[in-house]
Amino acid sequence: MYDTLRTSYTFACPLHGEAHVRLSRFLSLEELPGPHHPTVYRVEFSCGCGGEHPGLVSHDELDWAPLGLQEGTTFLNLMTSRREPLGDELGDLAAMHIKAGEWPWSFFCWPEERPRPVFPSSFRLLAPAADGERVGLLVRCPVCGKVSVNLVSRAHVDVPFVNDREVGVVGHYFEDDAAAVIDEFRAELSSSSFDARRLGL
Ligand SMILES: [Zn+2]
Ligand SMILES: [Zn+2]
């Protein structure tokens, strides 16, 4: 389902049968309720056919497949202080980065006023920014649980360990209400009230 060579996920497209979709083409991610092992996320994505479709992606595919990591060996996850699975091949490279203190994804938590490491499963909403090059990214902070909106490059989202040195941050407190957040997210993206913040973790 995740194609490491294309750095894209494979979903069904009603028009083309199959769509290869990079993470930055996702529009929303939502954890499915119920006892799924592993957790399953329902996503909406912007398809190459011009449409928007739903898809399902497991937690493993979302967070670990882009790193080439699978079941097997473990390492100490600095974010959760728990042992997490670690694979081979590409996984070795990912492990080297992580041991060197680099994290595959990061964002700037506005309520905490600091950068934080993150996984794609903490992303909630994405949308192309007005400049057509960057994407607006709404993240629920895995540490404080609050929501922040960052303006980042597509590579920052799509390519693990590629982190923008500086990201745009909306100085706005988002209420923890799913429906309201979507409206606020769109409103903030179309305004240009982004402040630059450095992302060095
Ligand atoms: Zn399509
Ligand atoms: Zn936070």
PDB file of C-alpha atoms and ligand atoms in Angstrom:
ATOM      1  CA  MET A   1       0.000   0.000   0.000  1.00  0.00           C
ATOM      2  CA  TYR A   2       2.906   2.378   0.661  1.00  0.00           C
ATOM      3  CA  ASP A   3       5.402   2.621  -2.211  1.00  0.00           C
ATOM      4  CA  THR A   4       8.802   3.724  -0.865  1.00  0.00           C
ATOM      5  CA  LEU A   5      10.190   4.426  -4.356  1.00  0.00           C
ATOM      6  CA  ARG A   6       7.370   6.814  -5.190  1.00  0.00           C
ATOM      7  CA  THR A   7       7.033   7.950  -1.553  1.00  0.00           C
ATOM      8  CA  SER A   8       3.309   7.562  -2.058  1.00  0.00           C
ATOM      9  CA  TYR A   9       0.319   5.612  -0.824  1.00  0.00           C
ATOM     10  CA  THR A  10      -1.848   3.551  -3.157  1.00  0.00           C
ATOM     11  CA  PHE A  11      -5.593   4.105  -2.989  1.00  0.00           C
ATOM     12  CA  ALA A  12      -8.574   3.268  -5.157  1.00  0.00           C
ATOM     13  CA  CYS A  13      -9.728   5.887  -7.654  1.00  0.00           C
ATOM     14  CA  PRO A  14     -13.210   5.442  -9.187  1.00  0.00           C
ATOM     15  CA  LEU A  15     -11.916   6.939 -12.451  1.00  0.00           C
ATOM     16  CA  HIS A  16      -8.438   5.404 -12.855  1.00  0.00           C
ATOM     17  CA  GLY A  17      -8.754   2.338 -10.660  1.00  0.00           C
ATOM     18  CA  GLU A  18      -5.611   3.157  -8.714  1.00  0.00           C
ATOM     19  CA  ALA A  19      -4.086   6.373  -7.445  1.00  0.00           C
ATOM     20  CA  HIS A  20      -0.580   7.005  -6.081  1.00  0.00           C
ATOM     21  CA  VAL A  21      -0.939   9.705  -3.494  1.00  0.00           C
ATOM     22  CA  ARG A  22       1.747  11.548  -1.590  1.00  0.00           C
ATOM     23  CA  LEU A  23       1.079  12.494   2.007  1.00  0.00           C
ATOM     24  CA  SER A  24       0.885  16.198   1.108  1.00  0.00           C
ATOM     25  CA  ARG A  25      -2.108  15.356  -1.148  1.00  0.00           C
ATOM     26  CA  PHE A  26      -4.071  14.119   1.843  1.00  0.00           C
ATOM     27  CA  LEU A  27      -6.852  16.472   2.882  1.00  0.00           C
ATOM     28  CA  SER A  28      -7.940  14.975   6.179  1.00  0.00           C
ATOM     29  CA  LEU A  29      -7.096  12.100   8.502  1.00  0.00           C
ATOM     30  CA  GLU A  30      -9.403  10.707  11.107  1.00  0.00           C
ATOM     31  CA  GLU A  31      -8.949   7.735  13.410  1.00  0.00           C
ATOM     32  CA  LEU A  32     -11.714   5.175  12.899  1.00  0.00           C
ATOM     33  CA  PRO A  33     -13.598   4.434  16.115  1.00  0.00           C
ATOM     34  CA  GLY A  34     -13.619   0.885  17.430  1.00  0.00           C
ATOM     35  CA  PRO A  35     -11.071  -1.761  18.340  1.00  0.00           C
ATOM     36  CA  HIS A  36      -8.875  -1.970  15.232  1.00  0.00           C
ATOM     37  CA  HIS A  37      -5.431  -3.553  15.543  1.00  0.00           C
ATOM     38  CA  PRO A  38      -3.523  -1.718  14.325  1.00  0.00           C
ATOM     39  CA  THR A  39      -5.487   1.517  14.387  1.00  0.00           C
ATOM     40  CA  VAL A  40      -7.056   2.433  11.046  1.00  0.00           C
ATOM     41  CA  TYR A  41      -7.356   5.979   9.700  1.00  0.00           C
ATOM     42  CA  ARG A  42      -9.936   7.217   7.267  1.00  0.00           C
ATOM     43  CA  VAL A  43      -8.385   9.743   4.918  1.00  0.00           C
ATOM     44  CA  GLU A  44      -9.665  12.033   2.190  1.00  0.00           C
ATOM     45  CA  PHE A  45      -7.178  12.757  -0.561  1.00  0.00           C
ATOM     46  CA  SER A  46      -6.864  14.981  -3.575  1.00  0.00           C
ATOM     47  CA  CYS A  47      -6.553  12.641  -6.569  1.00  0.00           C
ATOM     48  CA  GLY A  48      -4.675  13.105  -9.839  1.00  0.00           C
ATOM     49  CA  CYS A  49      -8.025  12.744 -11.639  1.00  0.00           C
ATOM     50  CA  GLY A  50      -9.113  16.046 -10.105  1.00  0.00           C
ATOM     51  CA  GLY A  51     -11.502  14.481  -7.627  1.00  0.00           C
ATOM     52  CA  GLU A  52     -11.364  13.911  -3.889  1.00  0.00           C
ATOM     53  CA  HIS A  53     -11.796  10.361  -2.615  1.00  0.00           C
ATOM     54  CA  PRO A  54     -11.840   8.541   0.710  1.00  0.00           C
ATOM     55  CA  GLY A  55      -9.345   5.820   1.595  1.00  0.00           C
ATOM     56  CA  LEU A  56      -8.261   3.709   4.546  1.00  0.00           C
ATOM     57  CA  VAL A  57      -4.710   3.459   5.857  1.00  0.00           C
ATOM     58  CA  SER A  58      -3.414   1.552   8.865  1.00  0.00           C
ATOM     59  CA  HIS A  59      -1.327   3.191  11.567  1.00  0.00           C
ATOM     60  CA  ASP A  60       1.710   1.110  10.527  1.00  0.00           C
ATOM     61  CA  GLU A  61       1.475   2.205   6.918  1.00  0.00           C
ATOM     62  CA  LEU A  62       0.934   5.804   7.864  1.00  0.00           C
ATOM     63  CA  ASP A  63       3.776   6.237  10.338  1.00  0.00           C
ATOM     64  CA  TRP A  64       6.242   3.418   9.756  1.00  0.00           C
ATOM     65  CA  ALA A  65       6.087   2.372   6.079  1.00  0.00           C
ATOM     66  CA  PRO A  66       7.619   5.682   4.834  1.00  0.00           C
ATOM     67  CA  LEU A  67      10.630   4.883   7.043  1.00  0.00           C
ATOM     68  CA  GLY A  68      10.958   1.359   5.674  1.00  0.00           C
ATOM     69  CA  LEU A  69      10.181   0.054   9.120  1.00  0.00           C
ATOM     70  CA  GLN A  70       8.221  -3.073   9.847  1.00  0.00           C
ATOM     71  CA  GLU A  71       7.634  -5.573  12.587  1.00  0.00           C
ATOM     72  CA  GLY A  72      10.799  -6.948  14.140  1.00  0.00           C
ATOM     73  CA  THR A  73      13.538  -5.258  16.098  1.00  0.00           C
ATOM     74  CA  THR A  74      12.725  -2.372  18.373  1.00  0.00           C
ATOM     75  CA  PHE A  75      14.243   0.947  19.354  1.00  0.00           C
ATOM     76  CA  LEU A  76      13.496   3.465  22.063  1.00  0.00           C
ATOM     77  CA  ASN A  77      11.035   6.020  20.740  1.00  0.00           C
ATOM     78  CA  LEU A  78      12.034   9.388  22.218  1.00  0.00           C
ATOM     79  CA  MET A  79       8.520  10.690  21.771  1.00  0.00           C
ATOM     80  CA  THR A  80       6.725   8.008  23.732  1.00  0.00           C
ATOM     81  CA  SER A  81       9.618   6.602  25.817  1.00  0.00           C
ATOM     82  CA  ARG A  82       8.465   3.170  24.635  1.00  0.00           C
ATOM     83  CA  ARG A  83      10.146   0.462  22.616  1.00  0.00           C
ATOM     84  CA  GLU A  84       8.892   0.620  19.040  1.00  0.00           C
ATOM     85  CA  PRO A  85       9.370  -1.728  16.055  1.00  0.00           C
ATOM     86  CA  LEU A  86      12.341  -1.300  13.756  1.00  0.00           C
ATOM     87  CA  GLY A  87      12.992  -3.053  10.452  1.00  0.00           C
ATOM     88  CA  ASP A  88      15.976  -3.400   8.134  1.00  0.00           C
ATOM     89  CA  GLU A  89      17.259  -1.861   4.844  1.00  0.00           C
ATOM     90  CA  LEU A  90      15.838   1.640   4.668  1.00  0.00           C
ATOM     91  CA  GLY A  91      15.023   1.092   8.309  1.00  0.00           C
ATOM     92  CA  ASP A  92      18.745   1.080   9.159  1.00  0.00           C
ATOM     93  CA  LEU A  93      19.068   4.523   7.657  1.00  0.00           C
ATOM     94  CA  ALA A  94      16.043   5.728   9.570  1.00  0.00           C
ATOM     95  CA  ALA A  95      17.489   4.284  12.769  1.00  0.00           C
ATOM     96  CA  MET A  96      20.779   6.140  12.194  1.00  0.00           C
ATOM     97  CA  HIS A  97      18.943   9.433  11.745  1.00  0.00           C
ATOM     98  CA  ILE A  98      16.834   8.869  14.830  1.00  0.00           C
ATOM     99  CA  LYS A  99      19.840   7.905  16.945  1.00  0.00           C
ATOM    100  CA  ALA A 100      21.564  11.072  15.735  1.00  0.00           C
ATOM    101  CA  GLY A 101      18.660  13.052  17.167  1.00  0.00           C
ATOM    102  CA  GLU A 102      16.918  13.763  13.849  1.00  0.00           C
ATOM    103  CA  TRP A 103      13.219  13.081  13.612  1.00  0.00           C
ATOM    104  CA  PRO A 104      11.394  12.105  10.390  1.00  0.00           C
ATOM    105  CA  TRP A 105       8.663  14.707  10.851  1.00  0.00           C
ATOM    106  CA  SER A 106       8.360  17.777  13.007  1.00  0.00           C
ATOM    107  CA  PHE A 107       6.069  20.759  13.485  1.00  0.00           C
ATOM    108  CA  PHE A 108       5.900  23.934  15.531  1.00  0.00           C
ATOM    109  CA  CYS A 109       3.464  23.696  18.439  1.00  0.00           C
ATOM    110  CA  TRP A 110       2.053  27.209  18.810  1.00  0.00           C
ATOM    111  CA  PRO A 111       0.421  26.790  22.263  1.00  0.00           C
ATOM    112  CA  GLU A 112       3.747  25.483  23.619  1.00  0.00           C
ATOM    113  CA  GLU A 113       5.829  27.893  21.491  1.00  0.00           C
ATOM    114  CA  ARG A 114       8.334  25.169  20.561  1.00  0.00           C
ATOM    115  CA  PRO A 115       9.107  22.638  17.818  1.00  0.00           C
ATOM    116  CA  ARG A 116       8.017  19.052  18.428  1.00  0.00           C
ATOM    117  CA  PRO A 117       8.726  15.723  16.725  1.00  0.00           C
ATOM    118  CA  VAL A 118       5.606  14.167  15.263  1.00  0.00           C
ATOM    119  CA  PHE A 119       4.258  11.312  13.152  1.00  0.00           C
ATOM    120  CA  PRO A 120       1.796  11.614  10.248  1.00  0.00           C
ATOM    121  CA  SER A 121      -0.907  10.028  12.436  1.00  0.00           C
ATOM    122  CA  SER A 122      -0.994  13.341  14.345  1.00  0.00           C
ATOM    123  CA  PHE A 123      -1.820  15.260  11.154  1.00  0.00           C
ATOM    124  CA  ARG A 124      -5.522  16.112  10.959  1.00  0.00           C
ATOM    125  CA  LEU A 125      -6.071  18.464   8.012  1.00  0.00           C
ATOM    126  CA  LEU A 126      -3.990  19.471   5.012  1.00  0.00           C
ATOM    127  CA  ALA A 127      -4.709  21.965   2.253  1.00  0.00           C
ATOM    128  CA  PRO A 128      -2.721  23.614  -0.520  1.00  0.00           C
ATOM    129  CA  ALA A 129      -1.637  27.126   0.451  1.00  0.00           C
ATOM    130  CA  ALA A 130      -2.411  30.195  -1.645  1.00  0.00           C
ATOM    131  CA  ASP A 131       1.123  30.256  -3.107  1.00  0.00           C
ATOM    132  CA  GLY A 132       0.439  26.842  -4.688  1.00  0.00           C
ATOM    133  CA  GLU A 133       3.755  25.454  -3.452  1.00  0.00           C
ATOM    134  CA  ARG A 134       3.355  25.005   0.236  1.00  0.00           C
ATOM    135  CA  VAL A 135       0.704  23.185   2.251  1.00  0.00           C
ATOM    136  CA  GLY A 136      -1.179  24.190   5.343  1.00  0.00           C
ATOM    137  CA  LEU A 137      -0.971  21.473   7.965  1.00  0.00           C
ATOM    138  CA  LEU A 138      -3.152  21.156  11.023  1.00  0.00           C
ATOM    139  CA  VAL A 139      -1.489  18.979  13.657  1.00  0.00           C
ATOM    140  CA  ARG A 140      -2.731  17.735  16.991  1.00  0.00           C
ATOM    141  CA  CYS A 141       0.304  17.890  19.267  1.00  0.00           C
ATOM    142  CA  PRO A 142       1.117  14.404  20.636  1.00  0.00           C
ATOM    143  CA  VAL A 143       2.454  16.015  23.828  1.00  0.00           C
ATOM    144  CA  CYS A 144       0.031  18.790  24.837  1.00  0.00           C
ATOM    145  CA  GLY A 145      -2.973  17.656  22.759  1.00  0.00           C
ATOM    146  CA  LYS A 146      -3.533  21.181  21.386  1.00  0.00           C
ATOM    147  CA  VAL A 147      -3.945  21.977  17.706  1.00  0.00           C
ATOM    148  CA  SER A 148      -1.535  24.080  15.607  1.00  0.00           C
ATOM    149  CA  VAL A 149      -1.461  25.134  11.969  1.00  0.00           C
ATOM    150  CA  ASN A 150       1.881  25.231  10.157  1.00  0.00           C
ATOM    151  CA  LEU A 151       2.668  26.303   6.614  1.00  0.00           C
ATOM    152  CA  VAL A 152       5.302  23.930   5.204  1.00  0.00           C
ATOM    153  CA  SER A 153       6.857  22.712   1.944  1.00  0.00           C
ATOM    154  CA  ARG A 154       5.467  19.569   0.331  1.00  0.00           C
ATOM    155  CA  ALA A 155       8.805  17.822   0.892  1.00  0.00           C
ATOM    156  CA  HIS A 156       8.545  18.565   4.611  1.00  0.00           C
ATOM    157  CA  VAL A 157       5.423  16.398   4.649  1.00  0.00           C
ATOM    158  CA  ASP A 158       6.286  13.850   1.935  1.00  0.00           C
ATOM    159  CA  VAL A 159       9.923  12.981   2.603  1.00  0.00           C
ATOM    160  CA  PRO A 160      10.971  11.614   6.001  1.00  0.00           C
ATOM    161  CA  PHE A 161      13.906  13.507   7.599  1.00  0.00           C
ATOM    162  CA  VAL A 162      13.404  16.464   5.268  1.00  0.00           C
ATOM    163  CA  ASN A 163      12.352  19.194   7.666  1.00  0.00           C
ATOM    164  CA  ASP A 164      11.959  22.843   6.684  1.00  0.00           C
ATOM    165  CA  ARG A 165      14.386  25.034   8.622  1.00  0.00           C
ATOM    166  CA  GLU A 166      11.627  27.517   9.102  1.00  0.00           C
ATOM    167  CA  VAL A 167       7.864  27.085   8.916  1.00  0.00           C
ATOM    168  CA  GLY A 168       4.923  29.465   8.909  1.00  0.00           C
ATOM    169  CA  VAL A 169       2.838  29.345  12.079  1.00  0.00           C
ATOM    170  CA  VAL A 170      -0.660  30.694  12.611  1.00  0.00           C
ATOM    171  CA  GLY A 171      -0.900  32.682  15.828  1.00  0.00           C
ATOM    172  CA  HIS A 172      -4.402  31.488  16.538  1.00  0.00           C
ATOM    173  CA  TYR A 173      -5.805  29.310  19.276  1.00  0.00           C
ATOM    174  CA  PHE A 174      -7.947  26.550  17.750  1.00  0.00           C
ATOM    175  CA  GLU A 175     -10.853  25.251  19.788  1.00  0.00           C
ATOM    176  CA  ASP A 176     -10.998  21.485  20.168  1.00  0.00           C
ATOM    177  CA  ASP A 177     -14.127  21.095  18.063  1.00  0.00           C
ATOM    178  CA  ALA A 178     -13.788  19.129  14.839  1.00  0.00           C
ATOM    179  CA  ALA A 179     -16.408  21.014  12.798  1.00  0.00           C
ATOM    180  CA  ALA A 180     -15.291  24.466  13.929  1.00  0.00           C
ATOM    181  CA  VAL A 181     -11.631  23.616  13.382  1.00  0.00           C
ATOM    182  CA  ILE A 182     -12.186  22.839   9.687  1.00  0.00           C
ATOM    183  CA  ASP A 183     -13.808  26.243   9.120  1.00  0.00           C
ATOM    184  CA  GLU A 184     -11.136  28.056  11.134  1.00  0.00           C
ATOM    185  CA  PHE A 185      -8.382  26.157   9.308  1.00  0.00           C
ATOM    186  CA  ARG A 186      -9.709  27.301   5.910  1.00  0.00           C
ATOM    187  CA  ALA A 187     -10.174  30.863   7.126  1.00  0.00           C
ATOM    188  CA  GLU A 188      -6.645  31.062   8.556  1.00  0.00           C
ATOM    189  CA  LEU A 189      -5.104  29.558   5.414  1.00  0.00           C
ATOM    190  CA  SER A 190      -6.721  32.134   3.174  1.00  0.00           C
ATOM    191  CA  SER A 191      -5.544  34.967   5.407  1.00  0.00           C
ATOM    192  CA  SER A 192      -1.817  35.557   5.429  1.00  0.00           C
ATOM    193  CA  SER A 193      -1.278  35.728   9.156  1.00  0.00           C
ATOM    194  CA  PHE A 194       1.684  33.366   9.309  1.00  0.00           C
ATOM    195  CA  ASP A 195       4.705  34.063  11.467  1.00  0.00           C
ATOM    196  CA  ALA A 196       8.009  32.349  10.749  1.00  0.00           C
ATOM    197  CA  ARG A 197       9.380  29.972  13.359  1.00  0.00           C
ATOM    198  CA  ARG A 198      12.600  27.989  13.322  1.00  0.00           C
ATOM    199  CA  LEU A 199      12.212  24.241  13.526  1.00  0.00           C
ATOM    200  CA  GLY A 200      15.504  22.999  14.994  1.00  0.00           C
ATOM    201  CA  LEU A 201      14.555  20.293  17.454  1.00  0.00           C
TER     202      LEU A 201
HETATM  203 ZN    ZN B   1      -9.359   9.848  -8.712  1.00  0.00          ZN
HETATM  204 ZN    ZN B   2       2.182  20.907  22.032  1.00  0.00          ZN
END
